[in-house]
Structures are given as structure tokens and as C-alpha cells.
Amino acid sequence: MAEDIIRTKTGIQGLDRALNGGIPSGNMVLVSGGAGTGKSTFCLEFIVNGANTFGEKGLYLSTEQNKDELYKQASLFNWNLLELEQKGLVKIIYYDPTSGDGFPQTFNDTVTQFKPKRIVVDSLTTLLDSLLISGISDEKGFSLVQIAETINPIPRTEQIVTKHVLYSLFKVLKAFKITTLLTTEMPENGKTLSADGVSEFVADGVIILQYVGVGSVDFRSMTVRKMRYTDHSKSTLAYAIEPSGISIKESEI
Ligand SMILES: Nc1ncnc2c1ncn2[C@@H]1O[C@H](COP(=O)(O)OP(=O)(O)O)[C@@H](O)[C@H]1O
Ligand SMILES: [Mg+2]
């Protein structure tokens, strides 16, 4: 490996090798897939490995599962999130997108004070929807909320507004220069790599998780579809969700 770029290792069995050593640090990477493909598990493992193996702090912003639900999911893999939180290595923020509160105003402050090396946004799809719905009318100042406020109230198509909010959200997150994973639902029609159809172009990387059923046999596959600033495996990688976490199998599909 001639390049000497700094990388953030996922610690996910077999994945760092497929990434030529890890995710280039500071990249914003979409983890895209259908329901149940393991996006949240992937992100949790990224945060837990960061803390346990590499001593790196991780911030997990969840819009879908609350803290107790995340503790429960993690405990199935023997990951003790509460302990990692108590050690100051992990911080979990649950944001209820239906609360109508707009985005937590503390997010910027938390990132600034906590200084995580890793951030997860699970899910970008829900966050984007709630920014579009509640953020626009929010008058209080917070940069992520202000994103929505910058939208000119002249009627525009939903797609343009979505794009605007998305670009602004990425800009804010990118300014932190922290390796970030964002989950997004990938439509089954296969026309786009994310629910919004735009973020795959803005993101530095896209990792696709798929669940394929063929007759009575089913398997999971992972593809690094895009990863800026590094070469990477272009193969479709078989993976499994095991009691120890996600593991890429040597065999390629
Ligand atoms: N402890 C476990 N052992 C094996 N597989 C699991 C375990 N926990 C969850 N899974 C699998 O992972 C899937 C859910 O993963 P999750 O990360 O919540 O998916 P997503 O966030 O993409 O919806 C479940 O449907 C199940 O197949
Ligand atoms: Mg999930």
C-alpha cells in the first residue's frame, strides 16, 4: 500500500481488507440497504469496535430505535453500550423525529465537546424527512435547523427542497471532518442507491447491503459501490450476521 492516508478501521471482520485498510478518515459513507439487511448492526459494530479496539470515541445519532432498544440490540452481540457510555467512549443520542422538536439543538455542541472520531446517523432517511417537515417552520437557531430555514419560502418542487436540505446537511456534517456513516433505505426497484436518490452522489462512499433469497437458500451480500480517496474491492462480498457481529466470508458471490 503506497498511499499513506489516515484510515478509520471498521473492525468488521474482512471489511477493512476489502477497503485496502479502512475508510479514509473524514469520509461520509452511506450504508444503504433494505429493511433487515443489518444497517444498524453494521453501524453499532463500527462504533463499538472504534471504542473497544481502537480507543476512539463514537457518537451514535438514532432516529429509529431509542436508547433501550439499541442497548438491547447491542447486548445480543455482547456489546455493552451502557458501559462504553459510562467510560466516556460512546455517546448515544435518540432523536424522535415525530416529536416535532426540530433537530436536537445540542448536536453541534455535543460534537464540539465530545470530539468523536466516529459519527453514525441512523437513519439519514428519517432525519431528512423530519428536517423537511419540522425544520422548515422552526425559528430557533441551530445550524442543522437553520439549513431548513435557508430555504426560500417560494414554492419549489419537493425534490429541489430535499436536495437543498440534503446538501446543507452534508455540508454541516462534513465540516466536522469526522468519519461518518449514514444509513439509508435502498429502494427495491434498484433505480437509486438511497431513499432520496441524491445522497449517493454527495457522499464520499456507498456501502450496499443486500439480502437475497433464492429458493429456500438466502444469503447476504455487501458491495463497496463507491469509496473516495482509496482503491477498494469491487466484488460482491458475502457476509453473515453472527453472534460476534458482522463477518465477511472469504468466498465471493
Ligand atoms: N444476534 C443476531 N444474530 C444473528 N442475526 C441477527 C442478530 N440480530 C439481528 N440479526 C439479523 O439482523 C437483522 C436486523 O438487523 P438490523 O441491523 O436491525 O437491520 P436494519 O437496520 O438494516 O433494518 C435481523 O432481521 C436478523 O436477520
Ligand atoms: Mg435499522
Short mmCIF file of C-alpha atoms and ligand atoms in Angstrom, two decimals:
data_model
loop_
_atom_site.label_atom_id
_atom_site.label_comp_id
_atom_site.label_asym_id
_atom_site.label_seq_id
_atom_site.Cartn_x
_atom_site.Cartn_y
_atom_site.Cartn_z
CA MET A 1 0.00 0.00 0.00
CA ALA A 2 1.81 3.07 -1.25
CA GLU A 3 -0.69 5.62 -0.01
CA ASP A 4 -0.24 6.99 3.46
CA ILE A 5 -3.68 8.38 4.06
CA ILE A 6 -5.20 8.11 7.51
CA ARG A 7 -7.87 5.48 7.74
CA THR A 8 -10.64 4.63 10.16
CA LYS A 9 -10.84 0.90 10.60
CA THR A 10 -14.32 -0.57 10.81
CA GLY A 11 -13.03 -3.61 12.68
CA ILE A 12 -15.73 -5.57 10.85
CA GLN A 13 -14.31 -8.96 10.01
CA GLY A 14 -12.91 -8.88 6.45
CA LEU A 15 -14.16 -5.41 5.54
CA ASP A 16 -11.03 -3.36 6.20
CA ARG A 17 -9.12 -5.60 3.84
CA ALA A 18 -11.77 -5.01 1.16
CA LEU A 19 -11.26 -1.29 1.82
CA ASN A 20 -7.47 -1.53 1.47
CA GLY A 21 -7.06 -0.82 5.18
CA GLY A 22 -10.20 1.01 6.20
CA ILE A 23 -12.39 4.01 5.41
CA PRO A 24 -10.33 7.11 4.57
CA SER A 25 -10.77 9.23 7.70
CA GLY A 26 -13.24 12.06 7.36
CA ASN A 27 -15.24 10.30 4.68
CA MET A 28 -19.02 10.39 4.86
CA VAL A 29 -20.28 6.98 3.89
CA LEU A 30 -23.79 5.80 3.15
CA VAL A 31 -24.75 2.38 4.43
CA SER A 32 -27.57 1.54 2.12
CA GLY A 33 -29.93 -1.40 2.09
CA GLY A 34 -33.43 -2.68 2.59
CA ALA A 35 -35.08 -3.39 5.93
CA GLY A 36 -33.35 -6.06 7.98
CA THR A 37 -30.17 -6.10 5.93
CA GLY A 38 -28.13 -5.20 9.02
CA LYS A 39 -27.53 -1.47 8.61
CA SER A 40 -27.98 -0.67 12.28
CA THR A 41 -25.92 -3.67 13.34
CA PHE A 42 -23.15 -2.56 10.96
CA CYS A 43 -23.18 0.95 12.42
CA LEU A 44 -23.28 -0.25 16.03
CA GLU A 45 -20.32 -2.51 15.38
CA PHE A 46 -18.42 0.38 13.79
CA ILE A 47 -18.93 2.42 16.96
CA VAL A 48 -18.27 -0.45 19.39
CA ASN A 49 -15.11 -1.58 17.59
CA GLY A 50 -13.94 2.01 17.45
CA ALA A 51 -14.24 2.26 21.23
CA ASN A 52 -13.12 -1.23 22.26
CA THR A 53 -10.41 -1.94 19.72
CA PHE A 54 -9.11 1.46 18.75
CA GLY A 55 -9.97 3.62 21.78
CA GLU A 56 -11.81 6.05 19.51
CA LYS A 57 -14.88 7.93 20.67
CA GLY A 58 -18.11 7.40 18.78
CA LEU A 59 -21.36 9.31 18.62
CA TYR A 60 -24.49 7.45 17.53
CA LEU A 61 -27.47 9.51 16.50
CA SER A 62 -30.52 7.29 16.27
CA THR A 63 -33.85 8.35 14.87
CA GLU A 64 -35.43 4.92 14.71
CA GLN A 65 -34.52 2.90 17.78
CA ASN A 66 -34.45 4.55 21.18
CA LYS A 67 -31.59 4.04 23.63
CA ASP A 68 -33.09 1.00 25.35
CA GLU A 69 -33.75 -0.65 22.02
CA LEU A 70 -30.17 -0.03 20.94
CA TYR A 71 -28.82 -1.41 24.24
CA LYS A 72 -30.96 -4.48 23.68
CA GLN A 73 -29.81 -4.98 20.08
CA ALA A 74 -26.17 -4.49 21.08
CA SER A 75 -26.42 -6.89 24.01
CA LEU A 76 -27.31 -9.71 21.61
CA PHE A 77 -23.77 -9.35 20.28
CA ASN A 78 -22.31 -8.94 23.77
CA TRP A 79 -21.63 -5.27 23.16
CA ASN A 80 -22.15 -3.28 26.34
CA LEU A 81 -23.11 0.18 25.15
CA LEU A 82 -24.00 1.43 28.61
CA GLU A 83 -20.54 0.57 29.90
CA LEU A 84 -18.92 2.27 26.91
CA GLU A 85 -21.07 5.33 27.58
CA GLN A 86 -20.02 5.31 31.23
CA LYS A 87 -16.39 5.10 30.15
CA GLY A 88 -16.97 8.18 28.01
CA LEU A 89 -16.14 6.38 24.79
CA VAL A 90 -19.62 6.28 23.30
CA LYS A 91 -22.50 8.71 23.27
CA ILE A 92 -25.94 7.81 22.04
CA ILE A 93 -28.47 10.44 21.12
CA TYR A 94 -32.02 9.40 20.37
CA TYR A 95 -34.00 11.90 18.38
CA ASP A 96 -37.69 11.23 17.97
CA PRO A 97 -38.50 12.55 14.52
CA THR A 98 -42.20 12.66 15.32
CA SER A 99 -41.72 14.90 18.35
CA GLY A 100 -41.92 18.00 16.21
CA ASP A 101 -38.95 19.41 18.13
CA GLY A 102 -36.84 20.01 15.11
CA PHE A 103 -33.33 18.69 15.30
CA PRO A 104 -31.69 18.45 18.75
CA GLN A 105 -30.06 21.81 19.24
CA THR A 106 -27.32 20.20 21.22
CA PHE A 107 -25.92 18.17 18.34
CA ASN A 108 -23.30 20.72 17.29
CA ASP A 109 -22.33 21.32 20.91
CA THR A 110 -22.10 17.60 21.57
CA VAL A 111 -19.78 17.06 18.62
CA THR A 112 -17.66 20.03 19.62
CA GLN A 113 -17.37 18.98 23.25
CA PHE A 114 -17.33 15.20 22.94
CA LYS A 115 -14.92 15.26 19.98
CA PRO A 116 -15.86 11.90 18.50
CA LYS A 117 -13.69 10.26 15.85
CA ARG A 118 -16.73 8.42 14.50
CA ILE A 119 -20.31 9.51 13.93
CA VAL A 120 -23.31 7.44 12.92
CA VAL A 121 -26.59 8.86 11.67
CA ASP A 122 -29.20 6.09 11.71
CA SER A 123 -31.15 6.90 9.65
CA LEU A 124 -30.44 9.68 7.20
CA THR A 125 -33.79 8.91 5.57
CA THR A 126 -35.79 9.66 8.72
CA LEU A 127 -33.64 12.64 9.68
CA LEU A 128 -34.09 14.16 6.26
CA ASP A 129 -37.84 13.66 6.38
CA SER A 130 -38.10 15.28 9.79
CA LEU A 131 -35.87 18.20 8.80
CA LEU A 132 -38.12 18.74 5.83
CA ILE A 133 -41.27 18.60 7.91
CA SER A 134 -40.38 20.25 11.21
CA GLY A 135 -37.21 22.18 10.46
CA ILE A 136 -38.69 24.49 7.92
CA SER A 137 -41.05 26.15 10.36
CA ASP A 138 -38.58 26.17 13.25
CA GLU A 139 -37.47 29.64 14.14
CA LYS A 140 -34.91 28.82 16.81
CA GLY A 141 -31.28 28.93 15.88
CA PHE A 142 -29.33 25.73 15.37
CA SER A 143 -27.21 25.19 12.35
CA LEU A 144 -28.83 21.97 11.22
CA VAL A 145 -32.23 23.50 11.71
CA GLN A 146 -31.06 26.67 10.03
CA ILE A 147 -30.43 24.57 6.99
CA ALA A 148 -34.13 24.29 6.56
CA GLU A 149 -34.62 27.97 7.36
CA THR A 150 -32.39 28.96 4.49
CA ILE A 151 -34.95 27.57 2.13
CA ASN A 152 -36.67 30.37 0.35
CA PRO A 153 -40.39 30.09 1.02
CA ILE A 154 -41.11 30.40 -2.68
CA PRO A 155 -42.87 27.17 -3.65
CA ARG A 156 -40.46 24.71 -5.13
CA THR A 157 -40.75 21.12 -6.03
CA GLU A 158 -40.24 18.71 -3.18
CA GLN A 159 -37.22 17.26 -4.92
CA ILE A 160 -35.39 20.55 -5.08
CA VAL A 161 -36.11 21.27 -1.42
CA THR A 162 -34.95 17.78 -0.48
CA LYS A 163 -31.74 18.27 -2.40
CA HIS A 164 -31.14 21.63 -0.80
CA VAL A 165 -31.64 20.30 2.73
CA LEU A 166 -29.52 17.27 1.97
CA TYR A 167 -26.61 19.26 0.55
CA SER A 168 -26.75 21.59 3.53
CA LEU A 169 -26.87 18.70 6.00
CA PHE A 170 -23.85 17.10 4.35
CA LYS A 171 -22.03 20.41 4.40
CA VAL A 172 -22.58 20.80 8.14
CA LEU A 173 -21.56 17.22 8.90
CA LYS A 174 -18.60 17.36 6.54
CA ALA A 175 -17.25 20.42 8.30
CA PHE A 176 -16.63 18.24 11.37
CA LYS A 177 -14.13 16.17 9.31
CA ILE A 178 -15.16 13.06 11.23
CA THR A 179 -15.65 9.65 9.67
CA THR A 180 -19.41 9.34 9.43
CA LEU A 181 -21.78 6.54 8.50
CA LEU A 182 -25.32 7.39 7.43
CA THR A 183 -27.90 4.70 6.88
CA THR A 184 -30.43 4.96 4.11
CA GLU A 185 -33.16 2.72 2.80
CA MET A 186 -32.38 1.44 -0.66
CA PRO A 187 -35.49 1.10 -2.79
CA GLU A 188 -36.19 -2.40 -4.06
CA ASN A 189 -36.61 -1.10 -7.62
CA GLY A 190 -32.84 -0.62 -7.75
CA LYS A 191 -33.08 2.73 -9.53
CA THR A 192 -31.24 4.64 -6.83
CA LEU A 193 -28.79 3.72 -4.08
CA SER A 194 -30.58 5.70 -1.37
CA ALA A 195 -34.12 6.62 -0.40
CA ASP A 196 -33.64 10.21 -1.54
CA GLY A 197 -31.81 9.36 -4.76
CA VAL A 198 -29.28 12.16 -4.26
CA SER A 199 -27.09 11.34 -1.28
CA GLU A 200 -25.15 8.65 -3.14
CA PHE A 201 -23.69 11.41 -5.30
CA VAL A 202 -22.86 13.69 -2.39
CA ALA A 203 -21.43 11.01 -0.10
CA ASP A 204 -17.77 10.02 -0.24
CA GLY A 205 -18.68 6.36 -0.13
CA VAL A 206 -21.55 3.97 -0.54
CA ILE A 207 -21.66 0.50 1.01
CA ILE A 208 -24.63 -1.56 -0.12
CA LEU A 209 -26.12 -4.33 1.99
CA GLN A 210 -28.45 -6.78 0.31
CA TYR A 211 -30.49 -9.75 1.33
CA VAL A 212 -31.02 -12.19 -1.47
CA GLY A 213 -33.38 -15.12 -1.31
CA VAL A 214 -33.04 -17.83 -3.92
CA GLY A 215 -35.48 -20.69 -3.40
CA SER A 216 -35.01 -21.90 0.14
CA VAL A 217 -31.47 -20.55 0.28
CA ASP A 218 -30.84 -16.99 1.25
CA PHE A 219 -27.68 -15.04 1.62
CA ARG A 220 -26.46 -11.57 2.37
CA SER A 221 -24.14 -9.59 0.15
CA MET A 222 -22.14 -6.43 0.65
CA THR A 223 -20.70 -4.22 -2.08
CA VAL A 224 -18.42 -1.22 -1.72
CA ARG A 225 -20.02 0.71 -4.52
CA LYS A 226 -18.04 3.90 -4.03
CA MET A 227 -15.21 4.97 -1.73
CA ARG A 228 -13.39 8.18 -2.46
CA TYR A 229 -9.64 8.52 -1.85
CA THR A 230 -8.86 4.80 -1.90
CA ASP A 231 -8.93 1.75 -4.06
CA HIS A 232 -11.23 -0.98 -2.81
CA SER A 233 -12.69 -4.34 -3.65
CA LYS A 234 -15.25 -4.14 -6.44
CA SER A 235 -16.50 -7.63 -5.70
CA THR A 236 -19.79 -8.62 -4.21
CA LEU A 237 -18.87 -9.90 -0.78
CA ALA A 238 -20.92 -12.50 1.04
CA TYR A 239 -21.46 -11.64 4.70
CA ALA A 240 -23.21 -13.07 7.68
CA ILE A 241 -24.64 -11.63 10.88
CA GLU A 242 -23.22 -13.87 13.58
CA PRO A 243 -23.26 -13.77 17.40
CA SER A 244 -19.92 -11.94 17.26
CA GLY A 245 -21.16 -9.40 14.74
CA ILE A 246 -20.93 -8.95 11.00
CA SER A 247 -18.43 -11.08 9.20
CA ILE A 248 -17.41 -11.11 5.56
CA LYS A 249 -16.94 -14.57 4.17
CA GLU A 250 -13.90 -15.25 2.03
CA SER A 251 -15.99 -16.61 -0.82
CA GLU A 252 -17.18 -14.05 -3.30
CA ILE A 253 -20.52 -14.39 -4.97
N1 LIG B 1 -27.98 -11.64 17.23
C1 LIG B 1 -28.21 -11.83 15.94
N2 LIG B 1 -27.68 -12.91 15.33
C2 LIG B 1 -27.89 -13.11 14.04
N3 LIG B 1 -28.60 -12.30 13.24
C3 LIG B 1 -29.15 -11.23 13.80
C4 LIG B 1 -28.98 -10.93 15.16
N4 LIG B 1 -29.62 -9.80 15.42
C5 LIG B 1 -30.15 -9.40 14.27
N5 LIG B 1 -29.89 -10.27 13.29
C6 LIG B 1 -30.31 -10.15 11.90
O1 LIG B 1 -30.15 -8.80 11.53
C7 LIG B 1 -31.40 -8.28 11.06
C8 LIG B 1 -31.68 -6.88 11.61
O2 LIG B 1 -30.55 -6.11 11.51
P1 LIG B 1 -30.63 -4.55 11.62
O3 LIG B 1 -29.22 -4.13 11.81
O4 LIG B 1 -31.61 -4.10 12.62
O5 LIG B 1 -31.15 -4.20 10.15
P2 LIG B 1 -31.57 -2.80 9.51
O6 LIG B 1 -31.04 -1.73 10.39
O7 LIG B 1 -30.93 -2.83 8.15
O8 LIG B 1 -33.06 -2.84 9.40
C9 LIG B 1 -32.45 -9.19 11.59
O9 LIG B 1 -33.52 -9.23 10.68
C10 LIG B 1 -31.73 -10.51 11.69
O10 LIG B 1 -31.83 -11.22 10.46
MG MG B 2 -32.00 -0.13 11.37
#
